[in-house]
């Protein structure tokens, strides 16, 4: 027998304020048509003043706990994937720990930008597999609206705020790919591509900074690397794309999502798409999409799910799990 990390709860939180594409037409040289056709985005949510990454993460985590019927103190560890923590330190994860009223265990952040959730899931899986934790909250939460240059039309129309969370539980398993839980992961990065996507502020500048992106260059890397990492992770679980019930991709651009599905030989009716309603919420996009798809009844227990993401670093990766 082996230990598998099985998803027993999922939850998400979106801030109240919804901004439609048309709103940007008032301040920028852009159109709803351009944003929709180039990215697939129609609207996004923006956090209210004072509403932070840790607040949204806590709400998503509480929803995941409620679904599973557990209290905060039943959890051993919290891993938050974010590039927009409330403060430089302490971690957003320790703030979530306090806000949930959790008085034991440990909490830390993972920073791999848009690939953050697959990195966090992979780390949480390792904690469970090695016996360091039995229940782990894995959260993706972002307030990218705080690092937007509102005069840069090539970036500020693309991103949104939100949070999603999964609760993983160690479960005895035969260790076959028919069992539930995380079956395989694949993580990659290539730091030579730093200039394609970064924030021009931080401790070295004494400012928070703004997101800078060479979108078409990132696009070029995306489809190739996403299909490749998804297939690598599937191969590690002795599976192929024919076995996949749902791809739950990072929601950056509908054209990247379609291109990756095509490269993997999968029809779009097996892909969970939320980019039209959420925009690109970076590390929050996959857990948001998973939670929404679960709530819609799209993803069912036993389904084979592949998540894949790429972002600043560049960093990219995939996780294969049986829901
Ligand atoms: O999540 C992390 C990873 N990030 C991504 O995956 C993002 C990947 N990249 C993309 O999604 C796409 O590259 C974008 C949506 C960012 C841009 O689409 P594109 O088809 O690659 O457009 P482009 O950057 O090549 O720009 C085409 C044109 C340019 O004008 P010229 O030079 O052709 O005259 C831009 O200035 O579109 C112009 N443009 C805009 N026009 C109207 C850029 N932003 C806008 C805008 N409204 N908001």
XYZ file of N, CA and C and ligand atoms in Angstrom, residues 29-31 34-35 38-39 114 153-154 157-159 197 213 215-216 218-219 222 250 252-253 255-256 280 310-312, ligand 1:
135
model
N -6.846 53.067 -25.384
C -7.071 52.855 -26.815
C -7.227 51.349 -27.050
N -8.399 50.836 -26.665
C -8.671 49.405 -26.817
C -10.154 49.206 -27.072
N -10.534 47.968 -27.426
C -11.948 47.672 -27.648
C -12.292 46.316 -27.040
N -11.217 43.656 -29.482
C -9.794 43.262 -29.470
C -9.526 42.305 -28.312
N -9.981 42.679 -27.122
C -9.684 41.864 -25.931
C -10.303 40.468 -26.085
N -8.517 38.444 -29.089
C -7.101 38.081 -28.871
C -6.891 37.208 -27.644
N -7.804 37.309 -26.652
C -7.552 36.603 -25.390
C -8.694 35.711 -24.934
N 2.375 32.260 -12.671
C 1.166 31.595 -13.166
C 1.231 30.071 -13.036
N -2.033 49.117 -22.146
C -3.190 48.358 -22.650
C -2.834 46.912 -22.966
N -1.516 46.637 -23.188
C -1.148 45.268 -23.576
C -1.146 44.308 -22.380
N -5.576 44.809 -19.387
C -6.904 44.282 -19.737
C -6.969 42.757 -19.553
N -5.838 42.143 -19.220
C -5.769 40.677 -19.251
C -5.957 39.997 -17.897
N -5.679 40.729 -16.811
C -5.580 40.053 -15.509
C -6.764 40.347 -14.597
N 8.541 38.198 -18.863
C 7.410 38.407 -17.953
C 7.949 38.603 -16.547
N 5.221 42.505 -19.659
C 5.143 41.231 -20.396
C 5.324 41.448 -21.890
N 3.977 39.747 -24.408
C 2.921 38.739 -24.532
C 3.111 37.771 -25.685
N 3.459 38.323 -26.865
C 3.560 37.421 -28.022
C 4.737 36.449 -27.882
N 5.788 35.204 -24.876
C 5.314 34.183 -23.923
C 4.396 33.209 -24.662
N 3.540 33.772 -25.500
C 2.599 32.970 -26.283
C 3.341 31.886 -27.066
N 4.238 29.051 -24.947
C 3.189 28.438 -24.143
C 2.680 27.096 -24.690
N -4.253 26.470 -17.093
C -4.128 27.866 -16.638
C -4.901 28.729 -17.625
N -5.100 31.806 -19.269
C -4.456 33.061 -19.665
C -5.053 33.584 -20.965
N -5.296 32.663 -21.902
C -5.703 33.087 -23.228
C -6.409 31.907 -23.906
N -6.792 31.229 -26.904
C -6.059 30.683 -28.060
C -4.944 29.734 -27.604
N -4.343 30.014 -26.434
C -3.336 29.084 -25.889
C -4.038 27.803 -25.443
N -7.075 36.452 -16.535
C -5.918 35.682 -16.072
C -5.693 36.008 -14.591
N 1.841 27.814 -17.394
C 3.147 28.437 -17.661
C 3.071 29.904 -17.269
N 4.174 30.440 -16.790
C 4.199 31.854 -16.446
C 5.614 32.353 -16.232
N 5.713 33.503 -15.587
C 6.995 34.173 -15.381
C 8.058 33.241 -14.845
O -0.291 33.880 -17.564
C 1.066 34.061 -17.733
C 1.470 33.817 -19.106
N 0.950 34.843 -19.988
C 0.371 34.480 -21.102
O 0.175 33.319 -21.345
C 0.034 35.565 -22.069
C 0.467 35.127 -23.418
N 0.221 36.100 -24.463
C -1.022 36.430 -24.893
O -2.016 35.986 -24.356
C -1.113 37.308 -26.112
O 0.181 37.470 -26.661
C -1.736 38.695 -25.825
C -3.235 38.572 -25.568
C -1.041 39.337 -24.651
C -1.564 39.612 -27.041
O -2.052 39.006 -28.221
P -1.179 38.956 -29.555
O -2.038 38.387 -30.590
O 0.084 38.231 -29.225
O -0.926 40.481 -29.859
P 0.448 41.294 -29.942
O 1.056 41.422 -28.578
O 1.317 40.707 -31.022
O -0.092 42.709 -30.373
C -0.770 42.901 -31.602
C -1.196 44.339 -31.716
C -0.072 45.332 -31.436
O -0.209 46.404 -32.333
P 0.740 46.479 -33.643
O 2.142 46.529 -33.114
O 0.439 45.233 -34.420
O 0.280 47.739 -34.292
C -0.385 45.824 -30.048
O 0.085 47.125 -29.817
O -2.232 44.633 -30.772
C -1.896 45.844 -30.059
N -2.510 45.768 -28.724
C -3.761 46.176 -28.462
N -4.708 46.714 -29.249
C -5.891 47.017 -28.678
C -1.954 45.280 -27.589
N -2.839 45.378 -26.577
C -3.964 45.933 -27.100
C -5.226 46.286 -26.566
N -6.147 46.808 -27.396
N -5.554 46.072 -25.279
